[in-house]
PDB file of C-alpha atoms and ligand atoms in Angstrom:
ATOM      1  CA  MET A   1      -0.546   4.803  14.579  1.00 91.00           C
ATOM      2  CA  GLU A   2      -0.798   6.821  17.683  1.00 97.00           C
ATOM      3  CA  GLU A   3       1.189   4.291  19.456  1.00 98.00           C
ATOM      4  CA  ILE A   4       4.117   4.908  16.816  1.00 98.00           C
ATOM      5  CA  LYS A   5       3.855   8.530  17.110  1.00 98.00           C
ATOM      6  CA  ARG A   6       4.372   7.996  20.836  1.00 98.00           C
ATOM      7  CA  ILE A   7       7.334   5.907  20.262  1.00 98.00           C
ATOM      8  CA  LEU A   8       9.018   8.380  18.289  1.00 98.00           C
ATOM      9  CA  ARG A   9       8.538  11.097  20.816  1.00 98.00           C
ATOM     10  CA  ASP A  10       9.338   9.094  23.882  1.00 98.00           C
ATOM     11  CA  PRO A  11      12.391  10.882  25.694  1.00 98.00           C
ATOM     12  CA  GLU A  12      14.022   7.574  26.397  1.00 98.00           C
ATOM     13  CA  TYR A  13      13.814   6.191  22.890  1.00 98.00           C
ATOM     14  CA  LEU A  14      15.230   9.706  21.674  1.00 98.00           C
ATOM     15  CA  ALA A  15      17.840   9.310  24.410  1.00 98.00           C
ATOM     16  CA  CYS A  16      19.021   5.709  23.043  1.00 98.00           C
ATOM     17  CA  LEU A  17      19.175   6.961  19.675  1.00 98.00           C
ATOM     18  CA  ALA A  18      21.240   9.866  20.736  1.00 98.00           C
ATOM     19  CA  GLU A  19      23.656   7.398  22.426  1.00 97.00           C
ATOM     20  CA  ASN A  20      23.815   5.186  19.537  1.00 97.00           C
ATOM     21  CA  GLY A  21      24.879   8.175  17.417  1.00 97.00           C
ATOM     22  CA  ARG A  22      27.330   9.406  19.852  1.00 97.00           C
ATOM     23  CA  ARG A  23      29.273   6.141  20.125  1.00 95.00           C
ATOM     24  CA  GLU A  24      29.042   5.285  16.183  1.00 95.00           C
ATOM     25  CA  ARG A  25      30.341   8.933  15.301  1.00 94.00           C
ATOM     26  CA  GLU A  26      33.490   7.368  13.965  1.00 92.00           C
ATOM     27  CA  ARG A  27      32.204   4.044  13.050  1.00 91.00           C
ATOM     28  CA  ILE A  28      32.792   2.663   9.065  1.00 90.00           C
ATOM     29  CA  PHE A  29      30.293  -0.011   9.278  1.00 91.00           C
ATOM     30  CA  CYS A  30      26.617   0.348   9.381  1.00 90.00           C
ATOM     31  CA  ARG A  31      25.019   2.541  11.825  1.00 94.00           C
ATOM     32  CA  HIS A  32      22.015   2.242  13.940  1.00 96.00           C
ATOM     33  CA  ASP A  33      20.408   5.409  13.797  1.00 97.00           C
ATOM     34  CA  LEU A  34      16.672   6.546  13.163  1.00 98.00           C
ATOM     35  CA  ARG A  35      17.130   6.038   9.456  1.00 97.00           C
ATOM     36  CA  HIS A  36      18.056   2.461   9.846  1.00 97.00           C
ATOM     37  CA  MET A  37      15.198   1.916  12.363  1.00 98.00           C
ATOM     38  CA  LEU A  38      12.562   3.363  10.037  1.00 98.00           C
ATOM     39  CA  ASP A  39      14.092   1.353   7.037  1.00 97.00           C
ATOM     40  CA  VAL A  40      13.709  -1.686   9.309  1.00 98.00           C
ATOM     41  CA  ALA A  41      10.046  -0.966  10.294  1.00 98.00           C
ATOM     42  CA  ARG A  42       8.898  -0.522   6.758  1.00 98.00           C
ATOM     43  CA  LEU A  43      10.414  -3.534   5.499  1.00 97.00           C
ATOM     44  CA  THR A  44       9.003  -5.559   8.338  1.00 98.00           C
ATOM     45  CA  TYR A  45       5.894  -4.164   7.630  1.00 97.00           C
ATOM     46  CA  ILE A  46       6.209  -5.065   3.847  1.00 97.00           C
ATOM     47  CA  LEU A  47       7.387  -8.539   4.434  1.00 97.00           C
ATOM     48  CA  LEU A  48       4.475  -9.019   6.734  1.00 96.00           C
ATOM     49  CA  LEU A  49       2.196  -8.007   4.160  1.00 95.00           C
ATOM     50  CA  GLU A  50       3.860 -10.178   1.604  1.00 95.00           C
ATOM     51  CA  SER A  51       3.622 -13.226   3.957  1.00 93.00           C
ATOM     52  CA  GLY A  52       0.016 -13.293   3.864  1.00 91.00           C
ATOM     53  CA  GLN A  53      -0.064 -13.639   7.608  1.00 90.00           C
ATOM     54  CA  LEU A  54      -0.443 -10.381   8.688  1.00 93.00           C
ATOM     55  CA  VAL A  55      -4.408 -10.174   9.509  1.00 93.00           C
ATOM     56  CA  GLU A  56      -4.489 -14.034  10.316  1.00 93.00           C
ATOM     57  CA  THR A  57      -1.679 -13.336  13.096  1.00 94.00           C
ATOM     58  CA  PHE A  58      -2.402  -9.710  14.217  1.00 94.00           C
ATOM     59  CA  GLY A  59      -5.743  -8.825  13.208  1.00 92.00           C
ATOM     60  CA  VAL A  60      -5.733  -5.135  12.718  1.00 94.00           C
ATOM     61  CA  ARG A  61      -2.554  -4.615  14.530  1.00 96.00           C
ATOM     62  CA  GLY A  62      -0.057  -5.804  12.231  1.00 96.00           C
ATOM     63  CA  ARG A  63       1.135  -2.432  10.826  1.00 97.00           C
ATOM     64  CA  GLU A  64       1.647  -1.170  14.565  1.00 98.00           C
ATOM     65  CA  LEU A  65       3.379  -4.289  15.762  1.00 98.00           C
ATOM     66  CA  GLY A  66       5.531  -4.206  12.600  1.00 98.00           C
ATOM     67  CA  TYR A  67       6.689  -1.004  12.772  1.00 98.00           C
ATOM     68  CA  ALA A  68       7.181  -1.042  16.665  1.00 98.00           C
ATOM     69  CA  ALA A  69       9.520  -3.999  16.436  1.00 98.00           C
ATOM     70  CA  GLY A  70      11.494  -2.059  13.251  1.00 98.00           C
ATOM     71  CA  LEU A  71      11.800   1.190  15.450  1.00 98.00           C
ATOM     72  CA  LEU A  72      12.893  -0.332  18.612  1.00 98.00           C
ATOM     73  CA  HIS A  73      15.020  -3.566  17.473  1.00 98.00           C
ATOM     74  CA  ASP A  74      18.332  -1.603  17.709  1.00 98.00           C
ATOM     75  CA  VAL A  75      17.374   0.746  20.635  1.00 98.00           C
ATOM     76  CA  GLY A  76      20.004  -1.280  22.912  1.00 97.00           C
ATOM     77  CA  ARG A  77      22.775  -0.966  20.556  1.00 96.00           C
ATOM     78  CA  TRP A  78      24.756   1.656  22.464  1.00 96.00           C
ATOM     79  CA  ARG A  79      24.887  -0.624  25.521  1.00 94.00           C
ATOM     80  CA  GLN A  80      26.965  -3.349  23.423  1.00 93.00           C
ATOM     81  CA  TYR A  81      29.671  -0.576  23.230  1.00 92.00           C
ATOM     82  CA  ASP A  82      29.873  -0.208  27.008  1.00 87.00           C
ATOM     83  CA  GLY A  83      30.706  -4.228  26.946  1.00 85.00           C
ATOM     84  CA  ASN A  84      27.010  -5.052  28.218  1.00 73.00           C
ATOM     85  CA  GLY A  85      26.876  -8.134  25.754  1.00 87.00           C
ATOM     86  CA  ASP A  86      24.173  -8.716  23.412  1.00 93.00           C
ATOM     87  CA  HIS A  87      22.442  -5.703  21.826  1.00 96.00           C
ATOM     88  CA  ALA A  88      19.235  -7.419  20.880  1.00 97.00           C
ATOM     89  CA  ARG A  89      18.741  -8.624  24.680  1.00 96.00           C
ATOM     90  CA  ALA A  90      19.358  -5.208  26.017  1.00 96.00           C
ATOM     91  CA  GLY A  91      16.986  -3.875  23.347  1.00 97.00           C
ATOM     92  CA  ALA A  92      14.124  -5.925  24.594  1.00 98.00           C
ATOM     93  CA  ASP A  93      14.748  -4.825  28.177  1.00 97.00           C
ATOM     94  CA  LEU A  94      14.974  -1.070  27.046  1.00 98.00           C
ATOM     95  CA  ALA A  95      11.870  -1.624  24.661  1.00 98.00           C
ATOM     96  CA  GLY A  96       9.224  -2.826  27.213  1.00 98.00           C
ATOM     97  CA  PRO A  97       8.589   0.424  29.199  1.00 98.00           C
ATOM     98  CA  ILE A  98       8.833   2.224  25.935  1.00 98.00           C
ATOM     99  CA  LEU A  99       6.043   0.327  24.607  1.00 98.00           C
ATOM    100  CA  ALA A 100       3.819   0.475  27.672  1.00 98.00           C
ATOM    101  CA  ARG A 101       4.090   4.044  27.655  1.00 98.00           C
ATOM    102  CA  ALA A 102       3.138   4.131  24.062  1.00 98.00           C
ATOM    103  CA  GLY A 103      -0.090   2.224  25.034  1.00 98.00           C
ATOM    104  CA  PHE A 104       0.449  -1.254  23.772  1.00 98.00           C
ATOM    105  CA  ALA A 105      -1.192  -3.868  25.616  1.00 97.00           C
ATOM    106  CA  PRO A 106       1.098  -6.383  27.421  1.00 98.00           C
ATOM    107  CA  ALA A 107       0.519  -9.186  25.105  1.00 97.00           C
ATOM    108  CA  GLU A 108       1.536  -6.916  22.253  1.00 98.00           C
ATOM    109  CA  ALA A 109       4.328  -5.638  23.914  1.00 98.00           C
ATOM    110  CA  ALA A 110       5.527  -9.372  24.878  1.00 98.00           C
ATOM    111  CA  MET A 111       5.365  -9.973  21.021  1.00 98.00           C
ATOM    112  CA  ILE A 112       7.430  -7.249  20.277  1.00 98.00           C
ATOM    113  CA  THR A 113      10.184  -7.417  22.862  1.00 98.00           C
ATOM    114  CA  ARG A 114      10.493 -11.539  21.751  1.00 98.00           C
ATOM    115  CA  ALA A 115      11.086 -10.210  18.068  1.00 98.00           C
ATOM    116  CA  VAL A 116      13.792  -7.563  19.227  1.00 98.00           C
ATOM    117  CA  ALA A 117      15.464  -9.855  21.489  1.00 98.00           C
ATOM    118  CA  GLU A 118      15.751 -12.684  18.649  1.00 97.00           C
ATOM    119  CA  HIS A 119      16.408 -10.369  15.756  1.00 97.00           C
ATOM    120  CA  ARG A 120      20.206 -11.592  15.399  1.00 94.00           C
ATOM    121  CA  GLN A 121      19.151 -15.103  15.241  1.00 93.00           C
ATOM    122  CA  GLY A 122      16.201 -15.135  12.854  1.00 93.00           C
ATOM    123  CA  GLY A 123      13.327 -14.953  14.925  1.00 93.00           C
ATOM    124  CA  THR A 124      10.938 -17.771  16.030  1.00 93.00           C
ATOM    125  CA  GLU A 125       7.669 -16.165  15.541  1.00 96.00           C
ATOM    126  CA  VAL A 126       5.867 -14.411  12.597  1.00 96.00           C
ATOM    127  CA  LEU A 127       6.915 -11.067  13.853  1.00 97.00           C
ATOM    128  CA  GLY A 128      10.286 -12.131  14.700  1.00 98.00           C
ATOM    129  CA  ARG A 129      11.347 -13.780  11.461  1.00 97.00           C
ATOM    130  CA  ALA A 130       9.950 -10.660   9.339  1.00 97.00           C
ATOM    131  CA  LEU A 131      12.080  -8.423  11.670  1.00 98.00           C
ATOM    132  CA  SER A 132      15.330 -10.347  11.278  1.00 96.00           C
ATOM    133  CA  ARG A 133      15.017 -10.445   7.259  1.00 95.00           C
ATOM    134  CA  ALA A 134      14.122  -6.967   7.397  1.00 96.00           C
ATOM    135  CA  ASP A 135      17.118  -6.079   9.267  1.00 95.00           C
ATOM    136  CA  ASP A 136      19.353  -7.930   6.703  1.00 92.00           C
ATOM    137  CA  LEU A 137      17.407  -6.454   3.817  1.00 93.00           C
ATOM    138  CA  SER A 138      17.748  -3.015   4.862  1.00 93.00           C
ATOM    139  CA  ARG A 139      21.417  -2.451   4.541  1.00 90.00           C
ATOM    140  CA  GLU A 140      23.090  -1.535   1.079  1.00 86.00           C
ATOM    141  CA  CYS A 141      25.977  -3.699   1.435  1.00 84.00           C
ATOM    142  CA  TRP A 142      26.508  -4.023  -2.404  1.00 83.00           C
ATOM    143  CA  GLN A 143      28.091  -0.507  -2.386  1.00 83.00           C
ATOM    144  CA  CYS A 144      29.453  -0.420   1.230  1.00 83.00           C
ATOM    145  CA  ARG A 145      33.146   0.880   1.368  1.00 86.00           C
ATOM    146  CA  ALA A 146      33.671  -1.030   4.475  1.00 88.00           C
ATOM    147  CA  ARG A 147      32.349  -4.555   2.832  1.00 85.00           C
ATOM    148  CA  GLU A 148      35.738  -6.091   2.910  1.00 87.00           C
ATOM    149  CA  GLN A 149      36.185  -5.569   6.813  1.00 89.00           C
ATOM    150  CA  CYS A 150      32.870  -6.596   7.573  1.00 86.00           C
ATOM    151  CA  TYR A 151      32.420  -9.884   9.401  1.00 84.00           C
ATOM    152  CA  LYS A 152      28.730 -10.247   8.243  1.00 80.00           C
ATOM    153  CA  ALA A 153      28.771  -8.937   4.600  1.00 80.00           C
ATOM    154  CA  ASP A 154      29.138 -12.305   3.137  1.00 76.00           C
ATOM    155  CA  ARG A 155      25.751 -13.613   4.720  1.00 76.00           C
ATOM    156  CA  MET A 156      23.794 -10.624   3.932  1.00 78.00           C
ATOM    157  CA  GLU A 157      21.184 -10.937   1.350  1.00 76.00           C
ATOM    158  CA  THR A 158      21.879  -7.571  -0.208  1.00 74.00           C
ATOM    159  CA  ALA A 159      25.278  -8.349  -0.818  1.00 69.00           C
ATOM    160  CA  ALA A 160      24.757 -11.876  -2.048  1.00 64.00           C
ATOM    161  CA  GLY A 161      21.667 -10.778  -4.608  1.00 61.00           C
ATOM    162  CA  LEU A 162      23.654  -7.891  -6.200  1.00 58.00           C
ATOM    163  CA  LEU A 163      27.255  -8.935  -6.216  1.00 56.00           C
ATOM    164  CA  ARG A 164      27.579 -12.539  -6.913  1.00 51.00           C
TER     165      ARG A 164
HETATM  166 FE1  FE2 B 201      20.697  -5.406  15.430  1.00 66.79          FE
HETATM  167 FE1  FE2 B 202      19.370  -3.452  12.547  1.00 66.79          FE
END
């Protein structure tokens, strides 16, 4: 997990988390902080383990890839508040250099950035699909005070499973 530790210490990564925090200080809906990133990282890894495709798809690198995708998936959220479009696309762009500095091989970095770029659409590959579902499962919609105003509460599995 050395690469994961390097992501968590990466100055650019920490700066992006700080920007997310600064822009979401007054936000009533879900925030995109380190806790959310860690929740999604852990859930992504669990879903990959449960899928039975972890070793077959990633060999011994599944845990690193799952954690990296989770930790980085909302790294570009702050750019969306600046009116710069889709945070998933922005996040993929920001994640590339962070992954390279952390020591991920180019082919692994490509898998992770693709999963980050697609995390709002369900994902097209094993990693992206796990990441996208982990993101939905990570939110406590059933007890959220802003649920009535949230545009996506109705399609969140955590709302559907516990409230309906
Ligand atoms: Fe996101
Ligand atoms: Fe997220």
